[in-house]
Short mmCIF file of C-alpha atoms and ligand atoms in Angstrom, two decimals:
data_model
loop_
_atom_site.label_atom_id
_atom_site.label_comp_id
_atom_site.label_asym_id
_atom_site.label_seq_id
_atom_site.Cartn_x
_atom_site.Cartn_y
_atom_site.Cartn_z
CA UNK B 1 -81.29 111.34 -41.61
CA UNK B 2 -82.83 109.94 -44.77
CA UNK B 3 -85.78 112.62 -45.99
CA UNK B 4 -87.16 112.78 -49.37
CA UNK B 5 -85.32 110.99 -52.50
CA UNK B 6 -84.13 113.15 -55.03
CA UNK B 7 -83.23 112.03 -58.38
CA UNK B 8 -79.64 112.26 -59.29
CA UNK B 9 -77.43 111.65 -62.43
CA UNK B 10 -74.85 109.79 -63.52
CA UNK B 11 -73.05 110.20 -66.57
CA UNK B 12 -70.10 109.24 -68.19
CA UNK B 13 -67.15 111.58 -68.59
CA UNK B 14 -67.47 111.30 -72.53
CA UNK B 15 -71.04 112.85 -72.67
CA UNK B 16 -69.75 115.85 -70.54
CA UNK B 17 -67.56 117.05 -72.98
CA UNK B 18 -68.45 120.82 -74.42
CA UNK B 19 -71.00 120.94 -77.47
CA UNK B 20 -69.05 121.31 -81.00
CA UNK B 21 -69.68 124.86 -83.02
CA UNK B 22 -71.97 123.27 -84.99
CA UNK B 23 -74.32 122.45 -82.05
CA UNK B 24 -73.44 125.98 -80.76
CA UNK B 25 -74.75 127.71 -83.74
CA UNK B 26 -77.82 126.15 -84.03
CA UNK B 27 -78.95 126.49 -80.19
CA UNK B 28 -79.37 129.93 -78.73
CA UNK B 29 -79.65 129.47 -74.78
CA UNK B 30 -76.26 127.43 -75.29
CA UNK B 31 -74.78 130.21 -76.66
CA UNK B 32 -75.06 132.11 -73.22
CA UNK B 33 -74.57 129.38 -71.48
CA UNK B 34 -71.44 128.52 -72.78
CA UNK B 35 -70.17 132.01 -72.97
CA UNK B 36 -69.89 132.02 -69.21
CA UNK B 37 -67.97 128.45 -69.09
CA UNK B 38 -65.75 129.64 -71.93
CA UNK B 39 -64.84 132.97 -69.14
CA UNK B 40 -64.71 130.51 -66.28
CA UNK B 41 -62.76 128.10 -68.07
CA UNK B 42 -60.20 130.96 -69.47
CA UNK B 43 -59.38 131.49 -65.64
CA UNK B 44 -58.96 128.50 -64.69
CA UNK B 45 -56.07 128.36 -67.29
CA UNK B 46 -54.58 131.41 -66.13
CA UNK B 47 -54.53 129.97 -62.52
CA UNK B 48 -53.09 127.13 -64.02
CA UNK B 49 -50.18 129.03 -65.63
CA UNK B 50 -49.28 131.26 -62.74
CA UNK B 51 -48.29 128.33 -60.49
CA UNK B 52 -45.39 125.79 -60.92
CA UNK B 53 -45.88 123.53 -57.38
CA UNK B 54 -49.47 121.11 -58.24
CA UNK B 55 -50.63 121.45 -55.05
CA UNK B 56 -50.89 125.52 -55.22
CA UNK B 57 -52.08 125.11 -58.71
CA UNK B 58 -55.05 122.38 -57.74
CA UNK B 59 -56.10 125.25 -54.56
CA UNK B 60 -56.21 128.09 -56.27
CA UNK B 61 -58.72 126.00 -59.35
CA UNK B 62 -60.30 124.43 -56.75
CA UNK B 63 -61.66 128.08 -55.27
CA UNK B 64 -62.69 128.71 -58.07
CA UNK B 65 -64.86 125.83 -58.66
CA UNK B 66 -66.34 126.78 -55.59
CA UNK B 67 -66.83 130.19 -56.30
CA UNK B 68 -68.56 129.57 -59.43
CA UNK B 69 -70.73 126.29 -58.49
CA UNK B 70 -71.62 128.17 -54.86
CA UNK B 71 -70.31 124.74 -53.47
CA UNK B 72 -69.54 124.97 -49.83
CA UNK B 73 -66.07 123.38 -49.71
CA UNK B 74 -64.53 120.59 -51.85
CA UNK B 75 -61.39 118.48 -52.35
CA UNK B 76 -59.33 117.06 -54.93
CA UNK B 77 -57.90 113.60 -54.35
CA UNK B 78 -55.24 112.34 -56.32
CA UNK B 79 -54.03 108.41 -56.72
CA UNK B 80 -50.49 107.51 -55.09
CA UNK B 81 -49.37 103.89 -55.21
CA UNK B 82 -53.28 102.40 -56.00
CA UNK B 83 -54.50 104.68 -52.84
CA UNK B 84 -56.60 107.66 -53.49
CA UNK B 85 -55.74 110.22 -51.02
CA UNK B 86 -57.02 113.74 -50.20
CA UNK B 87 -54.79 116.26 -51.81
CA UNK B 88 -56.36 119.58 -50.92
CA UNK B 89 -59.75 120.62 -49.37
CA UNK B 90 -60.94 124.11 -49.49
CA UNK B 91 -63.76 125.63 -48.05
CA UNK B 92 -65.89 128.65 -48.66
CA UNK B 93 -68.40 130.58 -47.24
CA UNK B 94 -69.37 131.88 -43.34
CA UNK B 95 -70.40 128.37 -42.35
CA UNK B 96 -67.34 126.64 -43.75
CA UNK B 97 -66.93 123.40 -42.05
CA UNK B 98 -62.73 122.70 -40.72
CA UNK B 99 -64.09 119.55 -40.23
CA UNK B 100 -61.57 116.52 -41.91
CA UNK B 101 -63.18 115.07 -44.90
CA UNK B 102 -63.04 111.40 -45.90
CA UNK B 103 -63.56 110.06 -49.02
CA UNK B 104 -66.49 108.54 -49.70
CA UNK B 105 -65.87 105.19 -51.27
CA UNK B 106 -69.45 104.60 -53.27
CA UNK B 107 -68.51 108.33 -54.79
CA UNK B 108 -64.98 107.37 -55.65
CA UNK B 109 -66.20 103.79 -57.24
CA UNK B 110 -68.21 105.54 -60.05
CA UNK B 111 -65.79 108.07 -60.35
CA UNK B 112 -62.44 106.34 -60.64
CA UNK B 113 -63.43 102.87 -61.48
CA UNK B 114 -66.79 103.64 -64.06
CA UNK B 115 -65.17 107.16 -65.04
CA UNK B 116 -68.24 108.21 -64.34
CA UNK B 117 -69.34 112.19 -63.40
CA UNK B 118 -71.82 111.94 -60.79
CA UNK B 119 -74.33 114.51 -59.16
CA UNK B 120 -75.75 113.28 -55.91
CA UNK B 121 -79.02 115.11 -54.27
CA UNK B 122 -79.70 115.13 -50.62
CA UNK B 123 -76.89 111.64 -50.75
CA UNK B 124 -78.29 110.29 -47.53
CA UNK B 125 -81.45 109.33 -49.41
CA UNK B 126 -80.34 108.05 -52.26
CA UNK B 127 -80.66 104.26 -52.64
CA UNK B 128 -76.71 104.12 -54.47
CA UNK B 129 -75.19 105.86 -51.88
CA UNK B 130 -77.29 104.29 -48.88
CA UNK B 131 -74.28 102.59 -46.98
CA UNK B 132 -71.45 105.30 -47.54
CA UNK B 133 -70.78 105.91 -43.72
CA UNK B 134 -68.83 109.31 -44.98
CA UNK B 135 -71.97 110.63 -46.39
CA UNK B 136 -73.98 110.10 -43.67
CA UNK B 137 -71.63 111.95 -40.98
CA UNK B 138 -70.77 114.82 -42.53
CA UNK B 139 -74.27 115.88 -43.23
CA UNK B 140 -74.46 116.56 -46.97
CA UNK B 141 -76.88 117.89 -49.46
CA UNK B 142 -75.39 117.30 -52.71
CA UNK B 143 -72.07 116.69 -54.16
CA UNK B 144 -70.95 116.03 -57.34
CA UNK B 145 -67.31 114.53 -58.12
CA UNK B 146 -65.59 114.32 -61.29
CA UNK B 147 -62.65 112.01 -62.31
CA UNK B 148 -59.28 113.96 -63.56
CA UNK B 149 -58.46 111.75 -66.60
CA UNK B 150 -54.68 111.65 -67.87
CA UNK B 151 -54.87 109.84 -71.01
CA UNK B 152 -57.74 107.85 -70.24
CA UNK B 153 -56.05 107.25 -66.64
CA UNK B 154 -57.99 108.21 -63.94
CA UNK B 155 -55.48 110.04 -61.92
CA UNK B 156 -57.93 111.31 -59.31
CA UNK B 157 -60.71 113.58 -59.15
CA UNK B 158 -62.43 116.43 -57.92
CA UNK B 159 -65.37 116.41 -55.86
CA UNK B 160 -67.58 119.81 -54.74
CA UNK B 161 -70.09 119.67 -51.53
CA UNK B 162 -72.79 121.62 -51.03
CA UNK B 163 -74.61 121.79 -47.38
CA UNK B 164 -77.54 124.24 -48.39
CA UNK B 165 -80.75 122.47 -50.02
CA UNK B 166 -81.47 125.25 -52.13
CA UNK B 167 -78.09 125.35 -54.31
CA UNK B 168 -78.54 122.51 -56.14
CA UNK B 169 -76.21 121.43 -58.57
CA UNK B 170 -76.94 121.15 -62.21
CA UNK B 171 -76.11 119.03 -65.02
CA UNK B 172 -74.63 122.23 -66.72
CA UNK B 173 -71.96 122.51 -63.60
CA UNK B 174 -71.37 118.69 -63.95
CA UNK B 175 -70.43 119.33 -67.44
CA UNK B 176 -68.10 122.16 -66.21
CA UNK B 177 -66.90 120.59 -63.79
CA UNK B 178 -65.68 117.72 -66.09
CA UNK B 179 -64.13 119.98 -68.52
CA UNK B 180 -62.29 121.84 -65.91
CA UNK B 181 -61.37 118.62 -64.64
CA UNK B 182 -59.67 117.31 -67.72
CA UNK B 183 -57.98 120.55 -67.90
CA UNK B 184 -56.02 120.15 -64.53
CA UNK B 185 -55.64 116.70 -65.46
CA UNK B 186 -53.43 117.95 -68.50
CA UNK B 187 -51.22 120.13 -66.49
CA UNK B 188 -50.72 118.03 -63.47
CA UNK B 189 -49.11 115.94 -66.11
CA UNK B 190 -47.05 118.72 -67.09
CA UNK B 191 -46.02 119.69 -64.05
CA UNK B 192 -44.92 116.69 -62.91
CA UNK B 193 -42.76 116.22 -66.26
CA UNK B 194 -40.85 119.26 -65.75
CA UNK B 195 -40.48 117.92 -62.29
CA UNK B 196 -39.03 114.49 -63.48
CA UNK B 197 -36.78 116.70 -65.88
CA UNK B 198 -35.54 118.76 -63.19
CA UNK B 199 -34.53 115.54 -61.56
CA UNK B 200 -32.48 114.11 -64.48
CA UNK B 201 -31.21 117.66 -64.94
CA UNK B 202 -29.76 116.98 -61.59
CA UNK B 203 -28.30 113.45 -62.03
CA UNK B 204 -26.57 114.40 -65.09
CA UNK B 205 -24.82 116.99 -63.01
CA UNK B 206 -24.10 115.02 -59.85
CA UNK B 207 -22.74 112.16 -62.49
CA UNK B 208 -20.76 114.99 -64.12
CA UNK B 209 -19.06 115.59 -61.07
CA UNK B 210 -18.58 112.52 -59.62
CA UNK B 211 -16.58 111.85 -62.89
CA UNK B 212 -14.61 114.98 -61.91
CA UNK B 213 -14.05 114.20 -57.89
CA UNK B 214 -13.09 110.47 -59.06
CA UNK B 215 -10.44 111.50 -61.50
CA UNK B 216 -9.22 113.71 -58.57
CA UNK B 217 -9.71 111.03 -56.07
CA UNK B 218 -7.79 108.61 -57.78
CA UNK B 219 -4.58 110.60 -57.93
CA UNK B 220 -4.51 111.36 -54.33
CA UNK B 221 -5.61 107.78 -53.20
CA UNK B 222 -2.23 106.67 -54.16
CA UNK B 223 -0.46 107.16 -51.01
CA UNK B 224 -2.76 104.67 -49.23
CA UNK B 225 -0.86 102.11 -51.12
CA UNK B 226 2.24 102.82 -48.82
CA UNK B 227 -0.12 101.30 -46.29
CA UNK B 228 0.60 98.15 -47.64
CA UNK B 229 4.49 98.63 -47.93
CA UNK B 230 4.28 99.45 -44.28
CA UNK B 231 2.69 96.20 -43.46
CA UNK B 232 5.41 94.69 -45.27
CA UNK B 233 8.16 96.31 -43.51
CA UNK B 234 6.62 95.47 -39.75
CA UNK B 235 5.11 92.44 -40.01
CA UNK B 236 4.94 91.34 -36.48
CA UNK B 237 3.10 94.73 -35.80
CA UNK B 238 -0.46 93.46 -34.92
CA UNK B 239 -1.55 97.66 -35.16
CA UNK B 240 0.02 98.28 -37.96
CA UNK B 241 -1.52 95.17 -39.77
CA UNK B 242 -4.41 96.39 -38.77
CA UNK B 243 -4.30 99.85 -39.56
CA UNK B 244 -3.01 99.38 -43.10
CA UNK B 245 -5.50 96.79 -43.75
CA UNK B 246 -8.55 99.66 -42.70
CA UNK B 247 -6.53 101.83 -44.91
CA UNK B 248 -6.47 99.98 -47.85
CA UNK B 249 -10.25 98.80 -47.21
CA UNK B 250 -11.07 102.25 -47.10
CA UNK B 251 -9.22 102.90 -50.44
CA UNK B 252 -11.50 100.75 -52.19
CA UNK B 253 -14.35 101.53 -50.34
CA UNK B 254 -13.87 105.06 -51.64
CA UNK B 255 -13.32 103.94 -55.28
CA UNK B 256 -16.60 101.90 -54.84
CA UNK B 257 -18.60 104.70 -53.60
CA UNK B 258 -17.94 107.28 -56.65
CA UNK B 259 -18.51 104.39 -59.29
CA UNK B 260 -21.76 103.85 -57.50
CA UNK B 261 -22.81 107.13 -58.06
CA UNK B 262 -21.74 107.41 -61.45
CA UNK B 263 -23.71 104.32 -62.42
CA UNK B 264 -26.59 105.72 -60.25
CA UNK B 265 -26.57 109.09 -62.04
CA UNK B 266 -26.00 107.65 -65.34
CA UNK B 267 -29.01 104.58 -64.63
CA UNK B 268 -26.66 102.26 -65.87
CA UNK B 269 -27.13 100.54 -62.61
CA UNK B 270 -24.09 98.50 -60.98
CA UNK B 271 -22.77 95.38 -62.24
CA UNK B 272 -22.94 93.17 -59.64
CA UNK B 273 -20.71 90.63 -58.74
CA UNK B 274 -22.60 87.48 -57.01
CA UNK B 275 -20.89 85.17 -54.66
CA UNK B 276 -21.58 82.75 -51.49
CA UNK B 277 -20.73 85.31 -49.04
CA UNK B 278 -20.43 84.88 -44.80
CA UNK B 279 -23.10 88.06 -43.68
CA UNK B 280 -21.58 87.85 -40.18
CA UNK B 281 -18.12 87.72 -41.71
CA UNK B 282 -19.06 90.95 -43.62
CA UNK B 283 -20.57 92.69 -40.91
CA UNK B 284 -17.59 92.01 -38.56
CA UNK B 285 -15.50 93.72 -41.53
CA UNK B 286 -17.26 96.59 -41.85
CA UNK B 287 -17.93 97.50 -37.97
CA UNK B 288 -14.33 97.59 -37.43
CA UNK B 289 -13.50 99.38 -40.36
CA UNK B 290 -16.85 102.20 -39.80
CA UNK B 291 -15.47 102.50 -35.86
CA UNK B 292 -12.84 104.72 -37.47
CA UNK B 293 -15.85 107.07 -38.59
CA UNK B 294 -15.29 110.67 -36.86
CA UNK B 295 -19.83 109.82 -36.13
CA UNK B 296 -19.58 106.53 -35.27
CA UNK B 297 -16.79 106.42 -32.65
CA UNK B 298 -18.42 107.95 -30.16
CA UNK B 299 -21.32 105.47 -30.38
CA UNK B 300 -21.20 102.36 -28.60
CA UNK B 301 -21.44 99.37 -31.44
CA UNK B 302 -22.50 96.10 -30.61
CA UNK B 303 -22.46 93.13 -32.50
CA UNK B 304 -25.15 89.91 -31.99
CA UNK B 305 -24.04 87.32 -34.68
CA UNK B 306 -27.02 85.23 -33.55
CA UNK B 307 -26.24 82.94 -36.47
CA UNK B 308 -23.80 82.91 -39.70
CA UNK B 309 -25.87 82.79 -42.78
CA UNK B 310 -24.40 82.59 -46.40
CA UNK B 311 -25.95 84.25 -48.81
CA UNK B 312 -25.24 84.97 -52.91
CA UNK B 313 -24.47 88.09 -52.66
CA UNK B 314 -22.40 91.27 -54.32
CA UNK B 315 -19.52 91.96 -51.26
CA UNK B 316 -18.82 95.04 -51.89
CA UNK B 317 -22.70 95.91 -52.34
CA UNK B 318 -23.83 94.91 -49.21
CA UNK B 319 -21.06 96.67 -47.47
CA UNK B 320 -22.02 99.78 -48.96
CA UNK B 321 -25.40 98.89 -47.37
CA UNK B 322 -24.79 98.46 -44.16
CA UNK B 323 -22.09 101.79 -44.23
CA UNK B 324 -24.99 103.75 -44.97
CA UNK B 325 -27.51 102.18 -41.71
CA UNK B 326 -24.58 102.01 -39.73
CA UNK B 327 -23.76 105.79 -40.72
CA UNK B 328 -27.41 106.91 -40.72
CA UNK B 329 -28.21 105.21 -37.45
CA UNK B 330 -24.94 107.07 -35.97
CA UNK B 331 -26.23 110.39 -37.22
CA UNK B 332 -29.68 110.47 -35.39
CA UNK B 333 -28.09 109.54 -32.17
CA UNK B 334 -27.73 111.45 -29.05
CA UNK B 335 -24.33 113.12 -28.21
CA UNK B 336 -24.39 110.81 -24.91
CA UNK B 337 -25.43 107.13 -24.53
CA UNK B 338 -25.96 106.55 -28.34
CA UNK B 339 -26.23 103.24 -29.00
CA UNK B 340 -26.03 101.22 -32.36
CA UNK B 341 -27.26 97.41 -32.01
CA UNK B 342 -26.10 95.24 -35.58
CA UNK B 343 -28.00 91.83 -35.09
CA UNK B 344 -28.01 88.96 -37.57
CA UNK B 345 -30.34 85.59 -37.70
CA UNK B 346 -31.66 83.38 -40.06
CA UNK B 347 -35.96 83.34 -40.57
CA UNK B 348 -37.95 81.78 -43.26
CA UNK B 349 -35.01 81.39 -45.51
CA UNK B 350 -34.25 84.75 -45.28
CA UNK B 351 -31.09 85.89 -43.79
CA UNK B 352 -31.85 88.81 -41.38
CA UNK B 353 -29.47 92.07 -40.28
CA UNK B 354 -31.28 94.40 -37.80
CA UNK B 355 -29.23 97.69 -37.59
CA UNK B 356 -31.21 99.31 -34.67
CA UNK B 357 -30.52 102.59 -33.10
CA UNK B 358 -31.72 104.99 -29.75
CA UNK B 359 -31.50 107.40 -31.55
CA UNK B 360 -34.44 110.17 -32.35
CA UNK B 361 -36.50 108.11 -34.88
CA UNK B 362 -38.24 109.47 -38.13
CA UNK B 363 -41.26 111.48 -37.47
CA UNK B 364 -44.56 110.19 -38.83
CA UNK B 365 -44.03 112.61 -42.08
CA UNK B 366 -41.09 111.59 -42.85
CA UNK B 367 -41.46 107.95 -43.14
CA UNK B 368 -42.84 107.62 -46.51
CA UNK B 369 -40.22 109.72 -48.14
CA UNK B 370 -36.94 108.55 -46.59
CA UNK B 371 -35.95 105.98 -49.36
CA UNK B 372 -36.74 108.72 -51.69
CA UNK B 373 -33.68 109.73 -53.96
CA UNK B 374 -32.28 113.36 -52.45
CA UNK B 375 -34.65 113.08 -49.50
CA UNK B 376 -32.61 114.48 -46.57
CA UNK B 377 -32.85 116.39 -43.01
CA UNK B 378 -29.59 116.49 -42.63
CA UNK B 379 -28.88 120.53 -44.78
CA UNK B 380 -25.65 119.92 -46.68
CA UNK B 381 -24.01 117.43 -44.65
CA UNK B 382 -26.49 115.01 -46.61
CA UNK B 383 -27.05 114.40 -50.16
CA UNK B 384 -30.25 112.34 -49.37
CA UNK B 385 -28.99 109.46 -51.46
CA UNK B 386 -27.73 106.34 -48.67
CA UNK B 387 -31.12 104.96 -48.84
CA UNK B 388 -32.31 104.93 -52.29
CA UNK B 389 -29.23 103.59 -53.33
CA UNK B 390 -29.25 101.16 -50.64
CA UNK B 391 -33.15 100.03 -51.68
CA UNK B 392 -31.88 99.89 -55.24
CA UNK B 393 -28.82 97.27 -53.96
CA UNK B 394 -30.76 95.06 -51.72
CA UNK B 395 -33.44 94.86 -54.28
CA UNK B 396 -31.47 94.14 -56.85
CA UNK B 397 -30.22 90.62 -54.58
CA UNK B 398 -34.03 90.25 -54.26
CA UNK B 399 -33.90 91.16 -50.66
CA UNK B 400 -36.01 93.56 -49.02
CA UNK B 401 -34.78 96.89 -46.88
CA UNK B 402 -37.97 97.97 -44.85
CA UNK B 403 -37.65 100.36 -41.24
CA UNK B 404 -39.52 100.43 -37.86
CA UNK B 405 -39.38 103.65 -36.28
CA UNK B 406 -40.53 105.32 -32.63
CA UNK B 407 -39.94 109.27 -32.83
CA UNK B 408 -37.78 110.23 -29.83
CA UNK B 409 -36.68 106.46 -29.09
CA UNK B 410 -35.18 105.21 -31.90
CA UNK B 411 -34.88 102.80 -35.55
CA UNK B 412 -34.54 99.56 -36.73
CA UNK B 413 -33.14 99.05 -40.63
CA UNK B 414 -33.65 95.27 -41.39
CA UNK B 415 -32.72 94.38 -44.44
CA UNK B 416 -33.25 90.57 -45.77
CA UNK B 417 -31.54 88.74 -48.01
CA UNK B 418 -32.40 84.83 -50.06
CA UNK B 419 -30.14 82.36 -48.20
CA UNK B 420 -27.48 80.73 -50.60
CA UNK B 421 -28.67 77.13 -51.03
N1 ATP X 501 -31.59 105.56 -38.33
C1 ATP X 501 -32.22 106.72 -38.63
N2 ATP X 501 -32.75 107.48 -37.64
C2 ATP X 501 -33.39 108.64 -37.93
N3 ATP X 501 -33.55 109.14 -39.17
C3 ATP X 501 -33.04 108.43 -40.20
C4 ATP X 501 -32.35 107.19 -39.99
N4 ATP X 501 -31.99 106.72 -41.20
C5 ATP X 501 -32.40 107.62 -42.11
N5 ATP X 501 -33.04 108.64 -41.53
C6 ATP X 501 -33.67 109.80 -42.20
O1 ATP X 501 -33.77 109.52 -43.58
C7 ATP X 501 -33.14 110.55 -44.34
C8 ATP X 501 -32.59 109.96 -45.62
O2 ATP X 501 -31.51 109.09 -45.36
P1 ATP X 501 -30.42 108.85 -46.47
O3 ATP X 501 -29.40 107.93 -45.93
O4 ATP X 501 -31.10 108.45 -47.74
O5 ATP X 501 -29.83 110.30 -46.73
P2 ATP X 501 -28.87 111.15 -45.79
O6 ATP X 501 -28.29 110.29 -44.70
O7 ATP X 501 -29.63 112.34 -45.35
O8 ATP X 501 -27.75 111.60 -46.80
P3 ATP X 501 -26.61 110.63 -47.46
O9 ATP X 501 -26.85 109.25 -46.95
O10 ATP X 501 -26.85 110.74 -48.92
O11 ATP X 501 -25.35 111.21 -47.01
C9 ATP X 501 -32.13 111.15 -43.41
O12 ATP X 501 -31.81 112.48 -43.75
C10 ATP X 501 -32.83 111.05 -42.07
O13 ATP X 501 -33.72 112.12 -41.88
MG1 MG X 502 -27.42 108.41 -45.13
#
């Protein structure tokens, strides 16, 4: 693979910026040079301001880059949680390659960690880049990438591919390419703060009416208190005790449920109320009380109290977290032979509840998102909210709430909790 070693260049994003007037003036050839970056560079902003979503947006400049640097295809990787990841690829040209691109990790170390812009010539000679595996397989002549800098952040970065020998790139299209760069860099950011202002847009109405519904709420919730006058009058009734204990339960449960989502809306955050509390006691609670659940009834709810662990924690908290597995587990079953398994053990200090379903798991590209706030498949019958304020409550007893999922066979929910001492 390895023919004749070219020279290549690496340079550091600050020496690619554009020349100042001054510079300009005095220097002819950059005149015309810089002309046609100036027209390039005035359409990448008007891509940039015809599209709202960042992943249209980073496409449509991403063409462009090709069209102008006569790169055969290219991709622009962004960083999510420490992991650089591919966020588009485009291709151009007759010969344009469908072929998956990976990252090539000697690229992406000068880019994101030296903020470097780099220009690579025929890459599969070239002593730096000897080992990169990815170069070698996919056969390239030259790239050059580019990090996308967000106040001094790399954020990702854009790198360009091109299989002919001939259309070398220069240092003139590295420089381009790093201005353009810094460009998108600027708007992701904006983008992705009108996104984050959407979302509070959207709290502060969702908190605005849960005030409303729980002013409402409260004045209808009074009858349930006959529940407990009932009980009074029949107290040899083993139903009715039990009834009007689920009804009153459910009473508070309800009053619970619309202060959590005020605090949640208003990120106060819930005030917590810590005490030694029996898990298995708690769980036993709420699985007869959720059996009344028009969803769960028809499921078949088992209960393996393996052990009784105590741990500190807020009651009425943890209830509301195992109401939404217990709920959500329900929901993906099947209309027949649905199954919901609620198992809790001890390990490493840890208490452990398994909520496990057979129901029709979470599909591969789903996964990462399901703890996300408003992240539902479930149309209007969901709000998209059970887990993320269910991670936000076990988290906040320094627990964890992780899932194991098999599409088509079903979920586990284990959430674990600090034993008491
Ligand atoms: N046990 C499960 N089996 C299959 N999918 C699940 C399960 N639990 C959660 N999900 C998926 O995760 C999504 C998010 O769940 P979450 O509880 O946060 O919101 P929701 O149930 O859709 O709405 P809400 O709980 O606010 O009423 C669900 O819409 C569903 O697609
Ligand atoms: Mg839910």
């Amino acid at each position: 693979v390895a023919d004749r070693y070219e020279p290549q260049l690496v340079k550091p994003v600050e020496e690619t910026l554009p020349p100042t007037l001054e510079v300009l003036l005095r220097d002819e050839d950059a005149i015309v040079r810089h002309t046609k970056s100036f027209a390039i560079l005035h359409e990448v902003s008007q891509r940039i301001q015809r599209e709202h979503d960042p992943k249209e947006m980073l496409a449509n400049v991403l063409d462009l880059i090709l069209e102008v640097t006569r790169a055969t295809r290219g991709y622009v990787a962004l960083l999510e949680d420490g992991q650089l990841r591919i966020e588009v690829t485009r291709t151009r040209g007759p010969r344009a390659q469908t072929q998956a691109q990976a990252i090539s990790q000697t690229v992406a170390e000068h880019v994101m960690e030296r903020r470097s812009c780099v220009i690579c010539t025929d890459a599969a000679a070239d002593a730096r880049f000897q080992d990169a595996e990815s170069i070698f397989l996919s056969d390239i002549r030259s790239l050059m990438a580019v990090p996308i800098l967000v106040s001094d952040r790399a954020r990702g970065m854009i790198e360009v591919e091109s299989s002919h020998t001939q259309a070398r790139f220069t240092e003139h299209d590295l420089d381009l390419l790093s201005v353009i760069a810094s460009t998108v860099g600027v708007s992701l950011d904006n983008l992705e703060m009108a996104q984050r202002l959407v979302r509070s847009e959207q709290m502060a109405a969702i908190g605005r009416l849960a005030t409303g519904i729980a002013h409402e709420v409260k004045n209808h919730l009074s009858p349930f208190m006959l529940a407990d006058m009932i009980a009074k009058r029949y107290p040899g009734d083993r139903q009715i005790q039990d009834a009007s204990e689920m009804m009153i339960e459910a009473q508070q449960h309800i009053f619970d449920l619309v202060n959590e989502i005020r605090n949640f809306a208003s990120g106060t955050g819930s005030s917590y109320t810590m005490e030694p509390t029996d898990l298995a006691e708690l769980v036993e609670r709420v699985s007869r009380f959720i059996k009344c659940d028009a969803t769960v009834r028809t499921a078949n709810v088992v209960l393996e109290l393996e052990e009784r662990p105590m741990v500190i924690a807020d009651a009425k908290g943890i209830r509301q977290v195992l109401i939404n597995l217990i709920k959500n587990a329900a929901d993906a079953l099947p209309e027949r032979g649905g199954r919901i398994l609620i198992h809790v053990k001890t390990r490493d200090r840890q208490a452990i509840l398994d909520v496990t379903d057979n129901g029709r798991g979470i599909p591969a590209e789903a996964q990462a998102r399901v703890f996300d706030a408003f992240f539902t498949t479930k149309g209007t019958k969901g709000l998209g909210l059970g887990l993320d304020i269910s991670k936000k409550i076990v988290e906040a007893h320094r627990g964890q709430l992780g899932f194991r999922s098999t599409e088509g066979k079903g979920t586990t929910f284990r959430m674990a909790l600090p034993l008491a001492d």
